[in-house]
Structures are given as C-alpha cells and as structure tokens.
Coordinates of C-alpha atoms in Angstrom, one line a residue:
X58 CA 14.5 -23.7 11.8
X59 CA 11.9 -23.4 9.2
X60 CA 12.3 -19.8 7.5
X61 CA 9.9 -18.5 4.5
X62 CA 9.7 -14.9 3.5
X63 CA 6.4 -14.3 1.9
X64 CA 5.9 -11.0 -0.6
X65 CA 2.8 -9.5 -1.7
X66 CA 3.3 -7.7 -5.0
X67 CA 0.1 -6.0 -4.3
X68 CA 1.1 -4.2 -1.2
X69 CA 5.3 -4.7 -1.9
X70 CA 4.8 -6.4 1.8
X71 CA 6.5 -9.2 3.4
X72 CA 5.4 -11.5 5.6
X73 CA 7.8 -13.8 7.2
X74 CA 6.9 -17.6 8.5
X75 CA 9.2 -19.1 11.0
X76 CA 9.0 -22.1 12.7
X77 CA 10.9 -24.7 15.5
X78 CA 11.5 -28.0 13.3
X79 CA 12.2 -30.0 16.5
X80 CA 8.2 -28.5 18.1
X81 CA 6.6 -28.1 14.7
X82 CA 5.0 -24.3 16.4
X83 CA 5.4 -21.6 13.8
X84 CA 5.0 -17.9 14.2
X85 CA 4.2 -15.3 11.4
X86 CA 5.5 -11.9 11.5
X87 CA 3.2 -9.3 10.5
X88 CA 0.6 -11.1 8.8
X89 CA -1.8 -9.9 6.1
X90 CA -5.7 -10.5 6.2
X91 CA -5.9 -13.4 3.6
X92 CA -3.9 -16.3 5.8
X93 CA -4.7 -19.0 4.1
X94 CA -2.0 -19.6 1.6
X95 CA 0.8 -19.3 4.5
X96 CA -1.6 -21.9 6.8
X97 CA -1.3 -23.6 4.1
X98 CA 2.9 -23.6 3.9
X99 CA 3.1 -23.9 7.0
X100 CA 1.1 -27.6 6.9
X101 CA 3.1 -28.7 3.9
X102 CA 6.1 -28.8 6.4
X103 CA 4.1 -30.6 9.6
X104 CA 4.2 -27.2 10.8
X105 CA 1.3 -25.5 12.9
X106 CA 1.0 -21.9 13.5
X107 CA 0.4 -21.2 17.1
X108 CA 1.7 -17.4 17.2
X109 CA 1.5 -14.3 15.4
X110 CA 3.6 -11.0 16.0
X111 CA 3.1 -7.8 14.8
X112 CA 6.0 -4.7 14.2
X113 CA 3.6 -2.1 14.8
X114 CA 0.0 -0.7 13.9
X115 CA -0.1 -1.0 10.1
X116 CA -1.0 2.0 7.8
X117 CA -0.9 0.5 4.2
X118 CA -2.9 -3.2 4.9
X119 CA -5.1 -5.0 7.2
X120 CA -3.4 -6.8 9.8
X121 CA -4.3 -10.4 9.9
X122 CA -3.1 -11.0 13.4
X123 CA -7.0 -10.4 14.9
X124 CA -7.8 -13.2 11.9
X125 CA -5.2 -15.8 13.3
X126 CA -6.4 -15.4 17.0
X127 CA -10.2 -15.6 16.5
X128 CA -9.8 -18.1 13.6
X129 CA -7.3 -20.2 14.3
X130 CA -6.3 -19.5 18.1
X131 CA -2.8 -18.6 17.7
X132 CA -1.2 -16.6 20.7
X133 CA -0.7 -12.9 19.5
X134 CA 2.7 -10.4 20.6
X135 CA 1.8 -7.0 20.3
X136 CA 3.9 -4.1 20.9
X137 CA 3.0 -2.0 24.1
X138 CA 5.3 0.8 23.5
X139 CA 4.0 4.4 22.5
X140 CA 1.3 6.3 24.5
X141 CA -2.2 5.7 25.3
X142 CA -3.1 7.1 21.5
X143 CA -1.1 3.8 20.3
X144 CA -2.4 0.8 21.9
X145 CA -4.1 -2.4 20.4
X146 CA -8.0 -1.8 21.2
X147 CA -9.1 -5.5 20.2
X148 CA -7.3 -8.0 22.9
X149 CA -10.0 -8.7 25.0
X150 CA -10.7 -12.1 24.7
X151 CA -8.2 -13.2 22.3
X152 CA -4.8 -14.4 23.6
X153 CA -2.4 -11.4 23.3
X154 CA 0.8 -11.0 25.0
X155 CA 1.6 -6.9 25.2
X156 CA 5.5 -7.0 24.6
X157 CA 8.0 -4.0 25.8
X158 CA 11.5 -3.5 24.8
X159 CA 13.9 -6.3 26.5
X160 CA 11.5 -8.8 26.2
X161 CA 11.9 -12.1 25.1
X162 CA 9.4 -14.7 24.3
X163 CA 9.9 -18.0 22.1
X164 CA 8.3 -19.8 19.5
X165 CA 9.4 -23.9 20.2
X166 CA 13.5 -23.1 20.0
X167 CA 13.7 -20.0 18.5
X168 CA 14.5 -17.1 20.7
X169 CA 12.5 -13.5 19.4
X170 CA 14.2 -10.2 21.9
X171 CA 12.0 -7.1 21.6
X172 CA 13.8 -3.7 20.1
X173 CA 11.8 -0.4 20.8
X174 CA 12.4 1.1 17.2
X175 CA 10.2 4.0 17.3
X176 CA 9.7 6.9 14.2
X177 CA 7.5 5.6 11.6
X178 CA 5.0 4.7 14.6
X179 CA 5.4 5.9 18.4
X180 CA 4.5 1.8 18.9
X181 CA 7.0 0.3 16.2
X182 CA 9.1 -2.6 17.6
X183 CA 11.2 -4.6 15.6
X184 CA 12.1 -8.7 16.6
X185 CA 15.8 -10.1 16.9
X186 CA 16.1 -13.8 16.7
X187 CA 18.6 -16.1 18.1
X188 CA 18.0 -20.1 16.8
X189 CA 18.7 -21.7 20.1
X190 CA 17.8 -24.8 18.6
X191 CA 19.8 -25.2 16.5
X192 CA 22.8 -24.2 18.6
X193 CA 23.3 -20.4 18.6
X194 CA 24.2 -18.5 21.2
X195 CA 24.3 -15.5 19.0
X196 CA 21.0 -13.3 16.9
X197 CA 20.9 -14.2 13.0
X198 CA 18.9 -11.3 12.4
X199 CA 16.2 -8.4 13.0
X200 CA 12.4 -8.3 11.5
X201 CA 12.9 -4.4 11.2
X202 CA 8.8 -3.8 10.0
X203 CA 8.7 -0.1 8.7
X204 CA 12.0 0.8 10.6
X205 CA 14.6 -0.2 8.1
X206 CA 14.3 -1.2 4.7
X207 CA 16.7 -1.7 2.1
X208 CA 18.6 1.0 1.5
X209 CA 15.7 3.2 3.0
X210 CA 14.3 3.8 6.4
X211 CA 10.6 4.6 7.5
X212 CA 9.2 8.1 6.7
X213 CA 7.6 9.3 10.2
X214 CA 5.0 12.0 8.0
X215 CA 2.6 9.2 7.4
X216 CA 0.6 10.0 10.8
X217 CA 0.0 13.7 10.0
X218 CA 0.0 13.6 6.4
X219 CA -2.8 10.6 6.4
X220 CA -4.1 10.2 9.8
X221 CA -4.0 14.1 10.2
X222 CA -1.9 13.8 13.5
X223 CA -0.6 17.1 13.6
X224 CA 3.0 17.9 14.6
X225 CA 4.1 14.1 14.6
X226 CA 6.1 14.0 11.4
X227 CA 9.1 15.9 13.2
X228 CA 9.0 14.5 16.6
X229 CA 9.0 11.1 14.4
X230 CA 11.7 12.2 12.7
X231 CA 13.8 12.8 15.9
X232 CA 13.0 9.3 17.5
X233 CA 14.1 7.5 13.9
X234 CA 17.7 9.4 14.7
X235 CA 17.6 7.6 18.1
X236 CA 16.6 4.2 17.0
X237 CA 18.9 4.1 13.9
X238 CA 21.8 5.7 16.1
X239 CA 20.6 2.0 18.4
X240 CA 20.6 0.1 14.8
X241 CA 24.3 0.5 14.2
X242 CA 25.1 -0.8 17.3
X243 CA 24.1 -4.0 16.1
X244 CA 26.8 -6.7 14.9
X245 CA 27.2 -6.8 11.0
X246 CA 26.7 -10.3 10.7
X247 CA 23.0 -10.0 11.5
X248 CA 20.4 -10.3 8.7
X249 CA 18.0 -7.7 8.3
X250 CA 14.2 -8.7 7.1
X251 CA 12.1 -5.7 6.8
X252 CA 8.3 -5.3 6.3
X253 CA 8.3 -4.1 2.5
X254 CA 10.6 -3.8 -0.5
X255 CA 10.5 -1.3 -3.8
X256 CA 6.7 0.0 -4.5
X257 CA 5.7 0.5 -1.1
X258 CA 4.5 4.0 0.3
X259 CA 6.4 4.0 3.7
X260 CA 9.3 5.3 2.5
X261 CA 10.6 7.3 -0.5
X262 CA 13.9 5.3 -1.7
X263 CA 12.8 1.7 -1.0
X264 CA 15.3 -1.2 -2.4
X265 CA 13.9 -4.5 -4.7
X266 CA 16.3 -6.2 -3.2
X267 CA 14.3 -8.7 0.1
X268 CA 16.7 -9.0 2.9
X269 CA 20.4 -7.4 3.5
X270 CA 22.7 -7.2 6.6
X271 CA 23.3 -4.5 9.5
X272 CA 26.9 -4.2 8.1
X273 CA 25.4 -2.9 4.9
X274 CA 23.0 -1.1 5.3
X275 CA 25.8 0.8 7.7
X276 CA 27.5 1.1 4.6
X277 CA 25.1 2.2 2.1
X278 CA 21.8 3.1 3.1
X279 CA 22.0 7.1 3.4
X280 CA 20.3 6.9 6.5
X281 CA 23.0 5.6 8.3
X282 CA 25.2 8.0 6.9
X283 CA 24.2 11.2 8.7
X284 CA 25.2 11.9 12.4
X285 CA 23.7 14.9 13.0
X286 CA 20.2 14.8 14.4
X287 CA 19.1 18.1 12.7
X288 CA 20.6 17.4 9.1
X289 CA 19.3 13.8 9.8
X290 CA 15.7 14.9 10.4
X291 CA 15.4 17.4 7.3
X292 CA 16.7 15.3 4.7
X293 CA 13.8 12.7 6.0
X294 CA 11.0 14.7 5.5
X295 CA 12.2 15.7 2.6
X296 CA 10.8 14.6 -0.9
X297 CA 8.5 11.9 1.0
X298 CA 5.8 11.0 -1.5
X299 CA 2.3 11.3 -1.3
X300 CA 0.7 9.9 1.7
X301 CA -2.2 7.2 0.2
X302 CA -6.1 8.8 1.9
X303 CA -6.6 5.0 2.8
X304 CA -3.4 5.4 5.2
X305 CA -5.8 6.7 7.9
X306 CA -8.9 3.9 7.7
X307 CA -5.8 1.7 7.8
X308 CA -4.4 2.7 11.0
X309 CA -7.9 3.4 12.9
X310 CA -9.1 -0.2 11.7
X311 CA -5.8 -2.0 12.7
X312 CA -5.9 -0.6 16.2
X313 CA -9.8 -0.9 17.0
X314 CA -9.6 -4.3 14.8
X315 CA -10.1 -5.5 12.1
X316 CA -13.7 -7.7 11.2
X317 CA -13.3 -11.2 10.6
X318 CA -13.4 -12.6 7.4
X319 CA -15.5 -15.1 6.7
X320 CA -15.8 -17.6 3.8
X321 CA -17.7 -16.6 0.5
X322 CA -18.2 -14.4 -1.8
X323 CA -20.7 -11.9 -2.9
X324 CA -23.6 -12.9 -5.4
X325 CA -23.3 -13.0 -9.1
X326 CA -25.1 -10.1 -11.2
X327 CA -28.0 -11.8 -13.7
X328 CA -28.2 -9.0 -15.6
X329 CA -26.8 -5.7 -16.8
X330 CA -30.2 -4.2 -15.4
X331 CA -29.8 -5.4 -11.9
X332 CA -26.1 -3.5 -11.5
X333 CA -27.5 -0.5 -13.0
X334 CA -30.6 -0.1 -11.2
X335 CA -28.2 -0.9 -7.8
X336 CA -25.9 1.5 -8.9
X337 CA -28.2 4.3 -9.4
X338 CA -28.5 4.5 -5.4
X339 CA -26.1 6.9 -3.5
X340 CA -22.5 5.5 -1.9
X341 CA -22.5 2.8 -4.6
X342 CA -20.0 2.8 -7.7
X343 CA -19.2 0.4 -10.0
X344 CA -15.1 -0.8 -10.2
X345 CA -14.7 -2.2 -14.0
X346 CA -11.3 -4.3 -13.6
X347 CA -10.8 -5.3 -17.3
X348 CA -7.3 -4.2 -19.2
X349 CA -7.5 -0.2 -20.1
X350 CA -7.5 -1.1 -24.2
X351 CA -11.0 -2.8 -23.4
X352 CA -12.7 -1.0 -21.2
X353 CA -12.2 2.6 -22.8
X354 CA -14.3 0.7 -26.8
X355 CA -17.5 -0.1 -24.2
X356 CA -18.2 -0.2 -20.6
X357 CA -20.8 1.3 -18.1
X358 CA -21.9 4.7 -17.5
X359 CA -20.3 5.6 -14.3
X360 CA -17.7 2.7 -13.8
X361 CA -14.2 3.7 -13.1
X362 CA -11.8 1.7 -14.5
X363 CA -8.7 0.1 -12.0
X364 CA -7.3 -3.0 -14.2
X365 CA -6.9 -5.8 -12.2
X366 CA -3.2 -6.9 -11.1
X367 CA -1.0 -5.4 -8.9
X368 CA -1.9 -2.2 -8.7
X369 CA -5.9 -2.7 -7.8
X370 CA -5.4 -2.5 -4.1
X371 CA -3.7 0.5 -4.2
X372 CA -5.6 2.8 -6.6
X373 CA -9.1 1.3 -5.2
X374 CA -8.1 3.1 -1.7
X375 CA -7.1 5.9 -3.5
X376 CA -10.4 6.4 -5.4
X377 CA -13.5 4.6 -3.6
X378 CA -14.5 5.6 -0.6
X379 CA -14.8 3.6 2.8
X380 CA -18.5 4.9 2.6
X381 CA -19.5 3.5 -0.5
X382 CA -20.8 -0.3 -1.8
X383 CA -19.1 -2.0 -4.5
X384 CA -20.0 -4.1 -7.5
X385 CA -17.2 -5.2 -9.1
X386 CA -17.1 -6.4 -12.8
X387 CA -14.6 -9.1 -13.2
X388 CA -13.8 -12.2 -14.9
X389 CA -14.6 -15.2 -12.8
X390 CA -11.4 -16.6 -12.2
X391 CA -10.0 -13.3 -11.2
X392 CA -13.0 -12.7 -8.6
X393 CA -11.1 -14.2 -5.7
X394 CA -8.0 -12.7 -6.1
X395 CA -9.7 -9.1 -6.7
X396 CA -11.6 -9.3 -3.5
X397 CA -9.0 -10.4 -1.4
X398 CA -6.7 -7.6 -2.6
X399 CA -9.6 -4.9 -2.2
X400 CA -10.0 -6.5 1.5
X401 CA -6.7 -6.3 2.4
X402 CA -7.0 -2.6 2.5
X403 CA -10.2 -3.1 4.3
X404 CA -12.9 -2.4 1.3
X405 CA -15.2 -4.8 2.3
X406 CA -18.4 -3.7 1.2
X407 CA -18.4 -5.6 -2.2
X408 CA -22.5 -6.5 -2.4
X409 CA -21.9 -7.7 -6.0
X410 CA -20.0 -9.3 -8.7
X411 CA -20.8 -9.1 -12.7
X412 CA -18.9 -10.7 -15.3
X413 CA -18.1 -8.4 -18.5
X414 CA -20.3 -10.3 -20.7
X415 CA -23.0 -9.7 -18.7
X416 CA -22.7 -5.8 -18.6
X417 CA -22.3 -5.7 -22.4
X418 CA -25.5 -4.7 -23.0
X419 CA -24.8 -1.9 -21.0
X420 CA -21.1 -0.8 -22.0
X421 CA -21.9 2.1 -24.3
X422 CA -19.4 4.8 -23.1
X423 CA -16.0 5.3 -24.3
X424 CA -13.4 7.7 -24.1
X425 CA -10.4 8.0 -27.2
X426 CA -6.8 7.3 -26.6
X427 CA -4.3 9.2 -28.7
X428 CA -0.9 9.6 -30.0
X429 CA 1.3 12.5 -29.8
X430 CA 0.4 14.3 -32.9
X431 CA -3.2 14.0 -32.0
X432 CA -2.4 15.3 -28.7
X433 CA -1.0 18.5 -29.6
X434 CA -3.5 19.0 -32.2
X435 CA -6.7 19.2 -29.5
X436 CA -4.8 21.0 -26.9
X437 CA -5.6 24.4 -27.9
X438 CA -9.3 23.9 -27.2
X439 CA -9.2 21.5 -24.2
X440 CA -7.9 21.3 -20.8
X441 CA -4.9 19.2 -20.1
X442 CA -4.6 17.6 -17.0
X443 CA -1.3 15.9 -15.8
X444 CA -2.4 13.0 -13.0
X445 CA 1.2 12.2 -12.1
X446 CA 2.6 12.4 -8.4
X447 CA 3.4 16.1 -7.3
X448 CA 7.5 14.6 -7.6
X449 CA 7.5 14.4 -10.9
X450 CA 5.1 17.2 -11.8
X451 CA 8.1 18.9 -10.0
X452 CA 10.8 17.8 -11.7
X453 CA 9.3 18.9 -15.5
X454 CA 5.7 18.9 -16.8
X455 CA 4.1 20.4 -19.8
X456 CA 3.1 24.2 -20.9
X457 CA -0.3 25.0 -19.6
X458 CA -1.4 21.3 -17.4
X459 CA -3.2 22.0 -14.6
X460 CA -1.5 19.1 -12.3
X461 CA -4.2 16.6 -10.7
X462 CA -2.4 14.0 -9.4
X463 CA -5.2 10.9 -9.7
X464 CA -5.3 9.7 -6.4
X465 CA -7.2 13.0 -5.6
X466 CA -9.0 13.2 -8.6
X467 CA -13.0 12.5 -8.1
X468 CA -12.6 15.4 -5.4
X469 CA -10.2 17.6 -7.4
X470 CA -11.7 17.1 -10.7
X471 CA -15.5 18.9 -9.9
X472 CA -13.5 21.8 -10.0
X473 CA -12.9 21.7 -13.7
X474 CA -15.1 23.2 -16.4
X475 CA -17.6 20.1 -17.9
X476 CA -18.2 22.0 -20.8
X477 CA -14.7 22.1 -22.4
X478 CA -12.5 18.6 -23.6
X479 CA -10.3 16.7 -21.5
X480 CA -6.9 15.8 -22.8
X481 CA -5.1 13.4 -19.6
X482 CA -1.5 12.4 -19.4
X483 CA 0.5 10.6 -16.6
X484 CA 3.9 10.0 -17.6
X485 CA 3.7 6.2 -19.5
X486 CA -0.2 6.1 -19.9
X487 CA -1.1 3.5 -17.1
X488 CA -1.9 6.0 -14.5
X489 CA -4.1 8.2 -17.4
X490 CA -6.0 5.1 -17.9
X491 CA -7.5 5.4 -14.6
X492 CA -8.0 8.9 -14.6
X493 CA -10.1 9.3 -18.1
X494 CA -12.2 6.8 -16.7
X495 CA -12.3 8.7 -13.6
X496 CA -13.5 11.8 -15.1
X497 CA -16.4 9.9 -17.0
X498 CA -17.4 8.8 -13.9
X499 CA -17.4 12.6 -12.5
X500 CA -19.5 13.4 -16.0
X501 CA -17.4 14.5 -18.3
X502 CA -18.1 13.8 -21.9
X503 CA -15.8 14.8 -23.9
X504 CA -12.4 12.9 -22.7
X505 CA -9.2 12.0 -24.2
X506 CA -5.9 9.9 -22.9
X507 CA -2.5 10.4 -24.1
X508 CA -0.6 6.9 -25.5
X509 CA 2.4 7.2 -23.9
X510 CA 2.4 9.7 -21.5
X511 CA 4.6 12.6 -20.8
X512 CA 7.7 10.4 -22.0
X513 CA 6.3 9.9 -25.5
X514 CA 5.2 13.8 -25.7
X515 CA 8.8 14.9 -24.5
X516 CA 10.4 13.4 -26.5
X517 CA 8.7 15.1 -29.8
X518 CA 8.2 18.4 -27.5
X519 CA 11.4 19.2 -25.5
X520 CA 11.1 23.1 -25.9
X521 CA 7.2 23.5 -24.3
X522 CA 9.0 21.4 -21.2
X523 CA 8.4 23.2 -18.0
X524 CA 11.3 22.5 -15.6
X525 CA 11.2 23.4 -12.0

C-alpha cells in the first residue's frame, strides 16, 4: 500500500493519497482545488488516481473532488448522511457514489468502511481502512476529517457562527458526544489521520503533531475525557475562536460545486495607469503581497497589504469580498502560488496581475511604524485600536483601545473618527501590518503601527494592563 500524507501550510490541511501497489488505483481523501502536485506523486509511483472521497462539506477550502471527476474522471464517495439541507448538489453527470454508515467500498486492495461521525457537520463521515492486500484482516486506521484531531475535536459553532444556521452549534455539540462516545470504542492500535493540524480554525486546541492513535487520543485529548453529555457540550462551545466570514461562501460553494479550474493566468499590468484607472471602478481592490517593511515606504492609494506566504489565503477571505475583482501586485515567481492559494478559498475573480516595479510610479502612500516610546508618546491625541482575536483582547489588553479585531476591520473601522490619528497594535506586529494598511484603504490619513505589538508595549507598561 502506497500511503502519502500531504499538508498545506496555508490552510493547516491534510490531504492524504493512498493507493493499491499490486492495481496501481489510488484514492485521495479530501482533496484541495489545486491537484496537480499530488497527480503528479501519484505518477512518480506508476500510480493513477481513479477515486476521490470526501469527510464532509468543507467550510475552510475548496474541495477539489468536483476538479478530479470533471478533469480527470476519477470516481467520487460522498457522504449521504445529514438531512436534505446537507446533500452534494453537483453529482449529476459526474461519477459519485453517495456512501452511508456501514458501507464499504475499495480502492484495488484496500478496504475503506464508512463511520457516521456527525457534530462538526450533520454529513461528516470519517473512513476506516483495512489493507487486505497486504494481508490484514484487521483496520490500520481512521481518516477522522474535522471529527478528531490531535488532541482536539471539531467545534460544531462553525454553521451558525459563519453560515448563520441558527440553533445548530448545540445540537452539534450533542451529536459530537455521540460520535466520540462511538470513537472510543475503537481498538487502540488504530492510527488516526485527521483533516488539519495546529493553525486551523475548526477547532480551538489543535495539535502540530500529523497523525496519533485511538489509544491516545483516549488518553489525552480532553475530549475524551468527559462522560457527561451536558459538561461535554459546554466546555465545547466554550472559548471557540472566531469563525472566518469566508466559512459560509465555503460551505455554499462546496455543496452547489465548485467551478472548474482551468489552466492560465490572468494578464500582466503594463502600467501603473492601467491598475489605477481599473481600480477606480466599484467591487475592485487592489491586494499588495510584498513584505510589510516594504510596502508601508511606497505603495498604492487604496491597496491593502496581505504579505504573501502562509497566511494570504486566510486573511484575503477575511478582508476582500466574494463581490469584488482583484488585481494582485506580486512578484512573478510568486504569481502562481498566490493565485492558487487565493483560489483555494474560492477568490477567483483575479482580472489582473502587476509586478511592484511597475506600480512604483504609483506607490506614494505610507503609513509610520513605531517603537514603544514613540507609541506612548502619540497616544494621548490618537485612537488606539487593538486588531487581535476577541481571546486575547480577553485575557489583557491596553488602557483606552477600542478592540477591532482585523478580520472585521473594513466594516468595523467606518465607524471610527477620520479626523483623529490612528495608533494599531496586534500582539507581535504581523497582524497590525495588515490592519494600518487596512485603514488607508478605508481613508485614513494619519496612521501609525506599533513594532512589536502588545508584547513589546507590556513589557515597558505592565501597570496600564487591563486584565479581564
């Protein structure tokens, strides 16, 4: 058997590729859009992929089991468990087999069983394998999806907090006490690989660690730890993080299905005159991906700022809008990569790409970054403006910040006063980055960014600490 876990820093996901050695068919479990790179894997080892499988309707990335059908005619299994509100809209025409709990379907020798695991999603399934060829009569493990993680389970809010499904987050909560009471029924022995490690959104305590066993995460993963259903269910809604806006497009586009990708990219910009006269339109913004420490000495009137690397996907669904067309400004040998991590959370509309030495022409706004001292010295005549999550806002934050956490913050922000300075902190400076360029965008003049965050300023400021 031919095992390969694949992880997306981007989206902390993991995709896993399996394959019978002795058929040379190959499966992949809950696929992202861009394909390619596994396809490719998968060929290096005479392997082709004739089947995709998918845990349940996604919420944080688009699926790329509609890609692997249409594209590439592989056979899809899709969970038919939930009610009529959580069923896969998109398998006319394609080869889909609907799968219910106690089913069993195989990939060349390698057995997958069907486990209803519902609570994140009504629909979540998770996938048990036995290697049959290679002589087991016995599972080696369970693809758990967003059921359990490492040391952390699924949080069952996500559907009301970002899909606005009211009343689901409890009943969720109730069904996760059911499925994980099923869960420790399982033997030990049994590997567990779930859908995402440390950084992802679907749960609040997720481990770094990539796989672990049944028989641990009895041990040590808190969830496992509680046996009463009603203690079980409040400590699981308790403390669960901020639900990312995109969560919703997510789920609606993963369910109807997804568009097709197809090959190329979007044109070049000649000119700093061509983005800005584009941009001046409605629904259009500009996404500037260079480091922070250039982009705040020169860059475009209106551009927000979201350095490329790992973090792009997540803070471009936070902060551009479905309903809007994008030009990005990037390097060219980062232009691939960048739209293939705004796709995968379904941001297609990129209708242009510049290169920063063609916008320099054009890059006359800046905002100031400053240290401590600095800091303290302009606060008496400016609003400060804290842009961490509402946890740690929570936990301590500073003497007069108003809190605007900055996923929110081109709808929260209008509500300031544009007349008075800006002073923004997050709590190392990454997240503050963002967010002065955010408030530029929103027209802001007069905009400063704490080096450092609110760990540099408490340290020098321990008394003006707000603790809650």
């Amino acid at each position: 058997m031919l095992f390969r876990s694949i992880f997306d820093e981007k989206l902390a996901q993991y995709t896993y590729l399996i394959g019978c050695q002795r058929t040379g068919e190959a499966i992949i479990i809950d696929p992202p859009r861009h394909v390619d790179h596994i396809i490719k894997e998968a060929k290096k080892e005479g392997m082709t992929i004739t089947a995709a499988a998918e845990t349940h309707i996604h919420a944080d990335f688009v699926s790329g089991a509609r890609q692997l059908a249409v594209k590439h005619g592989a056979k899809l299994y899709l969970s038919d468990e939930g009610d009529e509100n959580w069923k896969y809209q998109y398998i006319d025409g394609i080869n889909a087999e609907l799968v219910k709990d106690g089913m069993k379907f195989k990939i060349g020798n390698i057995e997958f069983k069907v486990m209803h695991t519902p609570g994140h999603t009504p629909e979540s399934v998770s996938f048990v394998l036995t290697d049959i060829g290679g002589g087991a009569s016995k599972p080696m493990g369970i693809f758990t999806g967003d059921f359990v993680f490492v040391g952390d389970i699924g949080r069952p809010d996500l559907l009301e907090k970002a899909a606005g499904i009211q009343g689901t987050a409890d009943g969720g909560a109730k069904q996760m006490f059911q499925s994980v009471q099923r869960f420790k029924q399982l033997p030990d022995y049994m590997m567990v690989w779930p859908a995402h490690g440390a950084g992802s959104a679907c749960g609040k305590s997720l481990g770094a660690v990539p796989t672990s066993t049944v028989g641990y995460e009895k041990q040590f993963n808190w969830a496992m730890e509680i046996n009463n259903e009603e203690e079980f269910v409040t400590e699981l809604l308790k403390d669960q993080p901020e639900a990312p806006v995109y969560f919703a497009e997510m789920k609606r586009v993963n369910k109807a299905g997804p568009a097709i990708v197809e090959a190329g990219e979007p044109a070049w910009a000649g000119s700093a005159d061509e983005v800005i006269e584009w941009a001046k339109e409605n629904k259009h913004v500009l996404l500037d991906t260079r480091p922070a420490e250039e982009f705040e000495k020169g860059f475009v009137k209106g551009a927000i700022n979201i350095p490329f690397g790992k973090m792009l996907a997540n803070w471009a669904g936070w902060l551009i809008g479905y309903d809007e067309k994008i030009v990005i400004i990037v390097e060219k040998a980062d232009a691939e990569e960048a739209l293939i991590a705004l796709r995968s959370i379904h941001l297609d509309d990129v209708v242009k790409l510049a290169a920063p030495h063609t916008m320099a022409s054009a890059a006359t706004e800046t905002y100031e970054t400053v240290k401590v001292a600095q800091f303290e010295q302009l606060k008496e005549s400016a609003q400060v403006i804290d842009v961490r999550n509402d946890s740690e806002w929570k936990q301590s934050h500073m003497k007069g910040a108003d809190h605007k956490m900055l996923g929110l913050l081109r709808k929260t922000g209008e509500e300031l006063d544009k007349t008075k300075p800006v002073l923004i902190h997050c709590q190392s400076g990454v997240r503050s980055a963002i967010a002065a360029s955010v408030m530029k965008h929103l027209g802001f003049e007069d905009v400063t960014h704490l080096k450092g965050g609110f760990s540099a300023w408490s340290r020098e400021n321990e008394s003006e600490i707000i603790y809650s």
